[in-house]
mmCIF file of C-alpha atoms in Angstrom:
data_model
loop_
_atom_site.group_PDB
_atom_site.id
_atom_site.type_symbol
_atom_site.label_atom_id
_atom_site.label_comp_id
_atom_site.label_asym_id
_atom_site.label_seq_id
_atom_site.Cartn_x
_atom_site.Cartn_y
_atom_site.Cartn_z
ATOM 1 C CA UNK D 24 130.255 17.770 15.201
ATOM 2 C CA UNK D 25 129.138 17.579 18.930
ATOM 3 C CA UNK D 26 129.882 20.682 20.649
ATOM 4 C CA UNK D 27 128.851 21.116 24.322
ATOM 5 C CA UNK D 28 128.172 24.720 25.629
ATOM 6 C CA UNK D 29 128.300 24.623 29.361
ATOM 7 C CA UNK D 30 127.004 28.032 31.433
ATOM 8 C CA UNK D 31 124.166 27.951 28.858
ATOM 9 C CA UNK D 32 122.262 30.514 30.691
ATOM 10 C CA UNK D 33 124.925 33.225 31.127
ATOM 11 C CA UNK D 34 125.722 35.774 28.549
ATOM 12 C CA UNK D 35 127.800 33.891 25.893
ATOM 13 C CA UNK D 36 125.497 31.022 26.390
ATOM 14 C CA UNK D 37 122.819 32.660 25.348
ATOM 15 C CA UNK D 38 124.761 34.397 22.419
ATOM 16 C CA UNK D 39 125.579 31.342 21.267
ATOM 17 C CA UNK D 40 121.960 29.781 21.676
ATOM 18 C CA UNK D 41 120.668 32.658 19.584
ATOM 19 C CA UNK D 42 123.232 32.261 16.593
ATOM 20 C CA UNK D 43 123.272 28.600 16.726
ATOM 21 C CA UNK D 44 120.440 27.606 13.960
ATOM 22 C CA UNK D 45 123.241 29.237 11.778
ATOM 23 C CA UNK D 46 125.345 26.651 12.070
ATOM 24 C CA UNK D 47 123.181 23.155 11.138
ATOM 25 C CA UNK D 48 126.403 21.046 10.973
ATOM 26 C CA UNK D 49 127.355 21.446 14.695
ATOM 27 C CA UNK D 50 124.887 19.635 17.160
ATOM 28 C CA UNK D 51 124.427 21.341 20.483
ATOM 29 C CA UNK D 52 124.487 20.402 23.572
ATOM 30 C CA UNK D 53 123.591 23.557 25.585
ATOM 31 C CA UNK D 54 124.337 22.470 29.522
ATOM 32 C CA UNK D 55 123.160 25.336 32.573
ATOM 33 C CA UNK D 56 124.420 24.535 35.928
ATOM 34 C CA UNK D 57 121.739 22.935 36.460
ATOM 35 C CA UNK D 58 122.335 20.240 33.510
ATOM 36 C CA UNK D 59 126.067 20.082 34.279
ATOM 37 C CA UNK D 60 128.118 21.306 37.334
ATOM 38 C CA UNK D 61 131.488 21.325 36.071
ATOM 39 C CA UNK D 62 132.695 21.522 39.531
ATOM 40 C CA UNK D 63 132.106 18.190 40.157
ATOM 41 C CA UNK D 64 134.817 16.053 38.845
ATOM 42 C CA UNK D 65 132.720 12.932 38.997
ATOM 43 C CA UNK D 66 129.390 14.299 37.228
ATOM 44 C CA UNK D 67 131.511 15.992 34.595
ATOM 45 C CA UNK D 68 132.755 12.483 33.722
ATOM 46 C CA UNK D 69 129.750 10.732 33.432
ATOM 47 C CA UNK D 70 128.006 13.449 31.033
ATOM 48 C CA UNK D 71 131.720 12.853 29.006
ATOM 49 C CA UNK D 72 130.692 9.421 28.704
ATOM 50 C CA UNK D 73 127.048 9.402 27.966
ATOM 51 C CA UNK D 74 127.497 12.449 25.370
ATOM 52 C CA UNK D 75 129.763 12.160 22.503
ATOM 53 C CA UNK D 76 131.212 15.195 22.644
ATOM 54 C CA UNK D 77 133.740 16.840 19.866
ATOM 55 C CA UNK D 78 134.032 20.181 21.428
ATOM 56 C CA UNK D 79 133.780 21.708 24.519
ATOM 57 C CA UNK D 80 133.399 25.516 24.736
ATOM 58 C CA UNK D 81 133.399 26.578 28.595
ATOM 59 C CA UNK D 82 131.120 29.613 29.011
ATOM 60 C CA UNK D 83 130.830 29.206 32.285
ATOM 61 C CA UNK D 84 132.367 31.245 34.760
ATOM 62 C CA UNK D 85 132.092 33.424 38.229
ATOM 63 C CA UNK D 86 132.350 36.658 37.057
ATOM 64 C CA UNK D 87 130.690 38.667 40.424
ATOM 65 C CA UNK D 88 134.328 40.811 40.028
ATOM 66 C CA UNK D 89 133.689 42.449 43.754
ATOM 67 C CA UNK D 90 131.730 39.808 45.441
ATOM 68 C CA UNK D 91 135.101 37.215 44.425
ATOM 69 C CA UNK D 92 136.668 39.588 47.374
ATOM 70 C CA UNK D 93 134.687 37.930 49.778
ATOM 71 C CA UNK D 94 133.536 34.765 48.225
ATOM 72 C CA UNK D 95 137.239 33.380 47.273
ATOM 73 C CA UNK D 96 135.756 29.656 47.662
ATOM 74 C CA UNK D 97 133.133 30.038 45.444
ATOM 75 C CA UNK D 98 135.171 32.121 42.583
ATOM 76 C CA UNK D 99 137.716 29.416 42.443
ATOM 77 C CA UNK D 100 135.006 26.425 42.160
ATOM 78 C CA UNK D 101 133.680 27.960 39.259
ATOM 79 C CA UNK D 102 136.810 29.591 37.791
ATOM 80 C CA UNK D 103 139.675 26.882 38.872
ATOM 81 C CA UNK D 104 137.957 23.711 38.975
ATOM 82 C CA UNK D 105 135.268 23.634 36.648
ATOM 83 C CA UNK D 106 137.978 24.483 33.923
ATOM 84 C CA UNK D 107 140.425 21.811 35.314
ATOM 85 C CA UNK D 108 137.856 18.647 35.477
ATOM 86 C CA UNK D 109 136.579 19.933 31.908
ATOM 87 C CA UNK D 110 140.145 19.787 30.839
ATOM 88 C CA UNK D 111 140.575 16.350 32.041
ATOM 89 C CA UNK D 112 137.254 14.898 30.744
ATOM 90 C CA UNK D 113 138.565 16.637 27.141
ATOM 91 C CA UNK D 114 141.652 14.964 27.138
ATOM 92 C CA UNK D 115 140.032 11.492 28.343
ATOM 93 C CA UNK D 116 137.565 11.826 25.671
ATOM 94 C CA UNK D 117 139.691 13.276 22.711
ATOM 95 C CA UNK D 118 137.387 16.404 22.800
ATOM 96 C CA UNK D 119 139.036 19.875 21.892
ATOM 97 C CA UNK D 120 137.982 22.450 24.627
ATOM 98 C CA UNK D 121 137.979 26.420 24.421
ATOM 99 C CA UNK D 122 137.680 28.319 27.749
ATOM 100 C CA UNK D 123 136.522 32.014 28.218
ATOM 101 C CA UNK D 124 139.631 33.803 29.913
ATOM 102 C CA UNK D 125 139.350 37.768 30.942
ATOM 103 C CA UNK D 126 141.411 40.984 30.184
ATOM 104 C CA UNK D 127 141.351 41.104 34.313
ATOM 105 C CA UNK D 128 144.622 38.720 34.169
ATOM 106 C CA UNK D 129 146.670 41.814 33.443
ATOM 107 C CA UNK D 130 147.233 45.033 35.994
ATOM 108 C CA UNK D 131 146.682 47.647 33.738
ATOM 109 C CA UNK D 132 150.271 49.291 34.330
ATOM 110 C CA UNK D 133 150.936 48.679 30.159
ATOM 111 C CA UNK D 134 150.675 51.716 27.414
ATOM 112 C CA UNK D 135 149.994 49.127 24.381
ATOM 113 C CA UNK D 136 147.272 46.773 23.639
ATOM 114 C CA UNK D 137 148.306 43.809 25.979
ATOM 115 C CA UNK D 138 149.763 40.618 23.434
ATOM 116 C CA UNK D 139 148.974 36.684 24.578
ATOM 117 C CA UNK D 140 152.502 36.462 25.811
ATOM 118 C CA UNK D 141 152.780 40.064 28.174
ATOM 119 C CA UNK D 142 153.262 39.449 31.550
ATOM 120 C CA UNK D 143 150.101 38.988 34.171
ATOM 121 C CA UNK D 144 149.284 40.083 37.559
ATOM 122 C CA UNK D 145 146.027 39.912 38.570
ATOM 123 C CA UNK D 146 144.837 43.066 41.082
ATOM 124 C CA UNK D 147 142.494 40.376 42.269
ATOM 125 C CA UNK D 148 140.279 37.473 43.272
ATOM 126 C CA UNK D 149 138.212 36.972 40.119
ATOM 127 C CA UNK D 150 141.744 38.244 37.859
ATOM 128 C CA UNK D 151 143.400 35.277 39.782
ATOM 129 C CA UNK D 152 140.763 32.476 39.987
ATOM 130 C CA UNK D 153 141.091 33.369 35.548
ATOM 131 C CA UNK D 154 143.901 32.989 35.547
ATOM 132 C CA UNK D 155 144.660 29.996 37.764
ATOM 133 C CA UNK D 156 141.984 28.798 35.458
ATOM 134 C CA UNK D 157 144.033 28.887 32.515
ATOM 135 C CA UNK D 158 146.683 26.894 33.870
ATOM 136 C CA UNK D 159 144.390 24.750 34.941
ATOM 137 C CA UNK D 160 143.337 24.094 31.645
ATOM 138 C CA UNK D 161 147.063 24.301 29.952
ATOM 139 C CA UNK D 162 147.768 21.557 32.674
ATOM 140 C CA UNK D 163 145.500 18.357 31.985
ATOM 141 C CA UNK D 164 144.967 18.996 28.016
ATOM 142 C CA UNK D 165 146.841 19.676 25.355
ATOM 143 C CA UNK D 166 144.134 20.234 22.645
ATOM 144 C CA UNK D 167 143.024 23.892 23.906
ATOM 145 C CA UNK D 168 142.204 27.523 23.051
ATOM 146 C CA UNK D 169 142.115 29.927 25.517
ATOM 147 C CA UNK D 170 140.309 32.892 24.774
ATOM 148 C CA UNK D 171 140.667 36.229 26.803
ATOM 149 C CA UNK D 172 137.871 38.735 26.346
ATOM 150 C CA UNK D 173 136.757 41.995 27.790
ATOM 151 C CA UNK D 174 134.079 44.239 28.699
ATOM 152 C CA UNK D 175 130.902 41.245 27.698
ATOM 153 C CA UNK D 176 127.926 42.611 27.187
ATOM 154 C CA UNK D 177 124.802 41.641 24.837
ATOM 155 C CA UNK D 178 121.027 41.898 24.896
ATOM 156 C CA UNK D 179 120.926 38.669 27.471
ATOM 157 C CA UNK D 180 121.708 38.653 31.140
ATOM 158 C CA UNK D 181 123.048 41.238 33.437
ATOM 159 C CA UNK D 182 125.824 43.588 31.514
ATOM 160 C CA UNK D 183 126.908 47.605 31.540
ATOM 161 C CA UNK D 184 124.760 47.888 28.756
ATOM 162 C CA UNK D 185 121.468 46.896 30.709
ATOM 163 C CA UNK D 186 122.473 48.251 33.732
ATOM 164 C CA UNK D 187 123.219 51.711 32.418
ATOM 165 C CA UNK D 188 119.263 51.372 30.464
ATOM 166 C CA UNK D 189 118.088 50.695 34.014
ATOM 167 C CA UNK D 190 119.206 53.345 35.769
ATOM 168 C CA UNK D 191 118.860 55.674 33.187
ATOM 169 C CA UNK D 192 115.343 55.207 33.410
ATOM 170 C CA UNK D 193 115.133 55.580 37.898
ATOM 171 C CA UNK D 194 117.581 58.362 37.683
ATOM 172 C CA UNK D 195 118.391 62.258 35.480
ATOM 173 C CA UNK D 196 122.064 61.897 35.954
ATOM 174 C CA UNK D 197 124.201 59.264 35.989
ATOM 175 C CA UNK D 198 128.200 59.189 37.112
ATOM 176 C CA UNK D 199 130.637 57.356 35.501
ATOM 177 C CA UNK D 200 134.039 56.017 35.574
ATOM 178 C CA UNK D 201 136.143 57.758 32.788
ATOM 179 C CA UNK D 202 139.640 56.309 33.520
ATOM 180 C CA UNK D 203 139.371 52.928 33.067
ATOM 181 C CA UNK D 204 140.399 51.953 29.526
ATOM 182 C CA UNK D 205 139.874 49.235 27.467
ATOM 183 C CA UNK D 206 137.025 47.677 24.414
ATOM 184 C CA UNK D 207 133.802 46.238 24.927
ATOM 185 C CA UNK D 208 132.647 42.943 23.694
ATOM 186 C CA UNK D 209 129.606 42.206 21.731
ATOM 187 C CA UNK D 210 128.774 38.648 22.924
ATOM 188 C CA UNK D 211 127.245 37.430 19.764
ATOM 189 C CA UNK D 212 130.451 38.580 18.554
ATOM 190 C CA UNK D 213 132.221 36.466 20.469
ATOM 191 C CA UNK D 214 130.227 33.338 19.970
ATOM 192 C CA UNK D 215 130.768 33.763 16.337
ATOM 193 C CA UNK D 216 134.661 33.860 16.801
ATOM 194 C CA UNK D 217 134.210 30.901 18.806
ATOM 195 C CA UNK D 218 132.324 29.201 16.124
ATOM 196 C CA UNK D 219 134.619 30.106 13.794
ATOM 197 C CA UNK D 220 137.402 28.359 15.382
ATOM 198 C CA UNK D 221 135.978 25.113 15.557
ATOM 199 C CA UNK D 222 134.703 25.498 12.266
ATOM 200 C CA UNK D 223 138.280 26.208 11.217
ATOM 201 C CA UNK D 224 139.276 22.740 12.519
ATOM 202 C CA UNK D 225 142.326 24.247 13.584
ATOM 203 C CA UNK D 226 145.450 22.530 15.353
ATOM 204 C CA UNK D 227 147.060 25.682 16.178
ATOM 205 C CA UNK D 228 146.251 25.796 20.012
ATOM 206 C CA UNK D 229 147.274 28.178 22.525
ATOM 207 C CA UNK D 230 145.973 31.626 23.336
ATOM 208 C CA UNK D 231 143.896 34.369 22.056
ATOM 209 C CA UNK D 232 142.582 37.693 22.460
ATOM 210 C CA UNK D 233 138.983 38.475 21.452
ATOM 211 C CA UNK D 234 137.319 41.823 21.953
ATOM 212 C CA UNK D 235 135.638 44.403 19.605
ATOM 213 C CA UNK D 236 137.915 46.895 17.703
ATOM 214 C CA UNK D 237 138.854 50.223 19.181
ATOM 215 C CA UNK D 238 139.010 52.118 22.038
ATOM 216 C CA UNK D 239 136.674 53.367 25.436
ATOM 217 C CA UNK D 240 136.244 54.260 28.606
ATOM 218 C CA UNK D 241 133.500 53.386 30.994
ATOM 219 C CA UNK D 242 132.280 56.801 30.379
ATOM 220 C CA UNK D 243 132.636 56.642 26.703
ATOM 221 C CA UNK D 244 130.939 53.597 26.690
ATOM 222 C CA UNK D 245 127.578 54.494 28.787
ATOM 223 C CA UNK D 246 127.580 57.896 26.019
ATOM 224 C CA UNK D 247 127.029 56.040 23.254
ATOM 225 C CA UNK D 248 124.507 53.471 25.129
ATOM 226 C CA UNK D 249 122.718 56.269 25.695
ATOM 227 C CA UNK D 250 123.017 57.955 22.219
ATOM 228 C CA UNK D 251 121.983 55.129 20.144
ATOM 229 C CA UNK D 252 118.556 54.307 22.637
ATOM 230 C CA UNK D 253 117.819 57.902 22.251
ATOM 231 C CA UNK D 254 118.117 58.460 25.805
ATOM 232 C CA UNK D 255 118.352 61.699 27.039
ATOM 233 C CA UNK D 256 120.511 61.233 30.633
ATOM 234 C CA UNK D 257 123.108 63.752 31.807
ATOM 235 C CA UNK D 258 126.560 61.397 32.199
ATOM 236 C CA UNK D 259 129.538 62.867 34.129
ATOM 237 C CA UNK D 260 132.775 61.431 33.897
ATOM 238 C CA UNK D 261 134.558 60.497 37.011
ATOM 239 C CA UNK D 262 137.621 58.961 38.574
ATOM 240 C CA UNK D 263 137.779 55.215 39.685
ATOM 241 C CA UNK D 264 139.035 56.974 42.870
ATOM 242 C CA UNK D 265 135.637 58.400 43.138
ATOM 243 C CA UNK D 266 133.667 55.369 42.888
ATOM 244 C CA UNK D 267 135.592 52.648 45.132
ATOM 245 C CA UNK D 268 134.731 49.327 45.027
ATOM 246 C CA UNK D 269 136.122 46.159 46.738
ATOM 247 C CA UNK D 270 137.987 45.073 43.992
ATOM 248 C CA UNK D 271 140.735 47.078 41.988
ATOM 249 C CA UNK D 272 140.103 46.773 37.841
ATOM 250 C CA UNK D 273 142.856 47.534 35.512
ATOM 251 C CA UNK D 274 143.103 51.493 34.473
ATOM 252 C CA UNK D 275 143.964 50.075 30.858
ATOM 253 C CA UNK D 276 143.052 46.351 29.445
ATOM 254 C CA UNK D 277 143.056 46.686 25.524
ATOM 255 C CA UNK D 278 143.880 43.443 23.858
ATOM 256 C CA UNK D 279 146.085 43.053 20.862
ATOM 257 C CA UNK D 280 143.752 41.400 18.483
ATOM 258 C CA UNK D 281 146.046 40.365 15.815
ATOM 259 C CA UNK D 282 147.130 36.947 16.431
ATOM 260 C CA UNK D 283 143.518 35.781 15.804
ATOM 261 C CA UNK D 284 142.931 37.635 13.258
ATOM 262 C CA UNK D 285 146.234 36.248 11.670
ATOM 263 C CA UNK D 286 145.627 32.465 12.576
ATOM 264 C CA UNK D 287 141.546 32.635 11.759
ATOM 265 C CA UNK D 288 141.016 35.181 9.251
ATOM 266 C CA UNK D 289 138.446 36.502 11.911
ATOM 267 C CA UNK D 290 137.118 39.521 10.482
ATOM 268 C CA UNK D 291 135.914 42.228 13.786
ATOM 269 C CA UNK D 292 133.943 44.867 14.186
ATOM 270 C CA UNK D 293 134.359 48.176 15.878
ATOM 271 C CA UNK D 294 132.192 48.535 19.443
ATOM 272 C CA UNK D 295 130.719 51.065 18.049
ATOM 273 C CA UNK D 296 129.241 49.130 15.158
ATOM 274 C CA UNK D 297 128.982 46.317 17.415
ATOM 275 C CA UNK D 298 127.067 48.198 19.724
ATOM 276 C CA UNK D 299 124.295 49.130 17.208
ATOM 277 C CA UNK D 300 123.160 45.396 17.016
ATOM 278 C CA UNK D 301 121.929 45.053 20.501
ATOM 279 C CA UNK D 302 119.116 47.979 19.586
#
């Protein structure tokens, strides 16, 4: 089983690179933009038809949430196309293809965990390049899983989590968004999911929620960063209205888990628990 990995240097790249030796009957084919830019329609092709390529999972992705404001062009490159000319090159080549969606499809306005099927509405550019980027993908292949995450972070890249380490360590107070809700994502987590599916050789296509079990704010969140690194940081929760930024965010993005659960047998942590692996 030849599964490509493209973004190979972003988060769930790297999650995936560092789980992958568990796995000895997929071959990887880890692709940075640098090996593959799935923008280009014509390039994406030709590694299709030099590589013999099973699966597809696209980690790749603009995910600069404020910059998108200003850099529309780019976000939908990355976000819209990429997806689509993957999509194509999957159907062309009888490969299966999961692509990364985001909790940042929906508007927040819900009081339940948000389901596959609940209405979206994007507050913005990077919320609506996602989710032009699903339908991009729905579009030009049939054999698909979408998954919609939240809240990525790990011990690789630029997260929350490393941020928050950062400036704990330039600053003796810290504030911190306490009214934005939703559940962070343990990217290893994540890959494994991902892994999971393929491994489940599964027909039942569509889409899925993945994120870690339970509930948090921003706030919440940065606590228990803090708690389990032992690092002493005074944290004061705030209101998004306090901290503006170009783009809006969702004041509540859970994601109803159980449909993957259901259709995998995917077994997931709490953040909490999740958390305590990145140490």
């Amino acid at each position: 089983m030849v599964v490509l990995v493209t973004g190979a240097l972003g988060q769930l790249g790297q999650a995936i690179q560092f789980i992958a030796s568990n796995y000895p009957d997929f071959e990887f084919i880890f692709a940075s933009s640098q090996d593959l830019d799935i923008t280009n329609q014509e390039r994406v092709n030709h590694f299709f038809d030099t590589n013999k390529i099973d699966f597809c999972i696209n980690a790749a992705a603009y995910t600069a949430v404020d910059k998108a404001e200003s850099e529309i062009e780019k976000a939908e490159s990355i976000n819209v196309v990429g997806p689509k000319n993957l999509a194509i090159a999957c159907k062309k080549n009888q490969a299966k293809l999961i692509h990364i969606s985001t909790d940042f499809i929906f508007d927040g306005s819900s009081n339940k965990p948000y389901s596959e099927t609940d209405t979206t509405n994007p507050l913005g550019i990077y919320g609506k390049t996602k989710l032009d980027g699903e339908q991009a993908v729905i579009d030009n292949t049939n054999e698909y899983f979408i998954i919609r995450t939240s809240w990525v972070y790990s011990q690789f890249g630029n997260n929350f989590m490393k941020t928050m380490l950062r400036l704990a360590s330039e600053r003796d107070s810290l504030n911190i968004v306490s009214d934005q809700i939703g559940s962070p994502t343990n990217a290893v987590d994540l890959a494994k999911a991902l892994l999971s599916i393929i491994q489940s050789n599964s027909s039942k296509y569509g889409i899925y929620n993945f994120s870690n079990e339970g509930i948090a704010s921003w706030y919440d969140f940065a606590v228990e960063i803090f708690r389990i690194n032992n690092v002493v940081i005074n944290v004061n929760p705030i209101p998004t209205e306090a901290f503006p930024t170009p783009a809006k965010r969702p004041k509540y993005s859970l994601l109803d888990k159980s449909k993957i659960k259901n259709t995998f047998g995917i077994e997931i942590k709490t953040w909490q628990e999740s958390l305590l692996q990145t140490i």
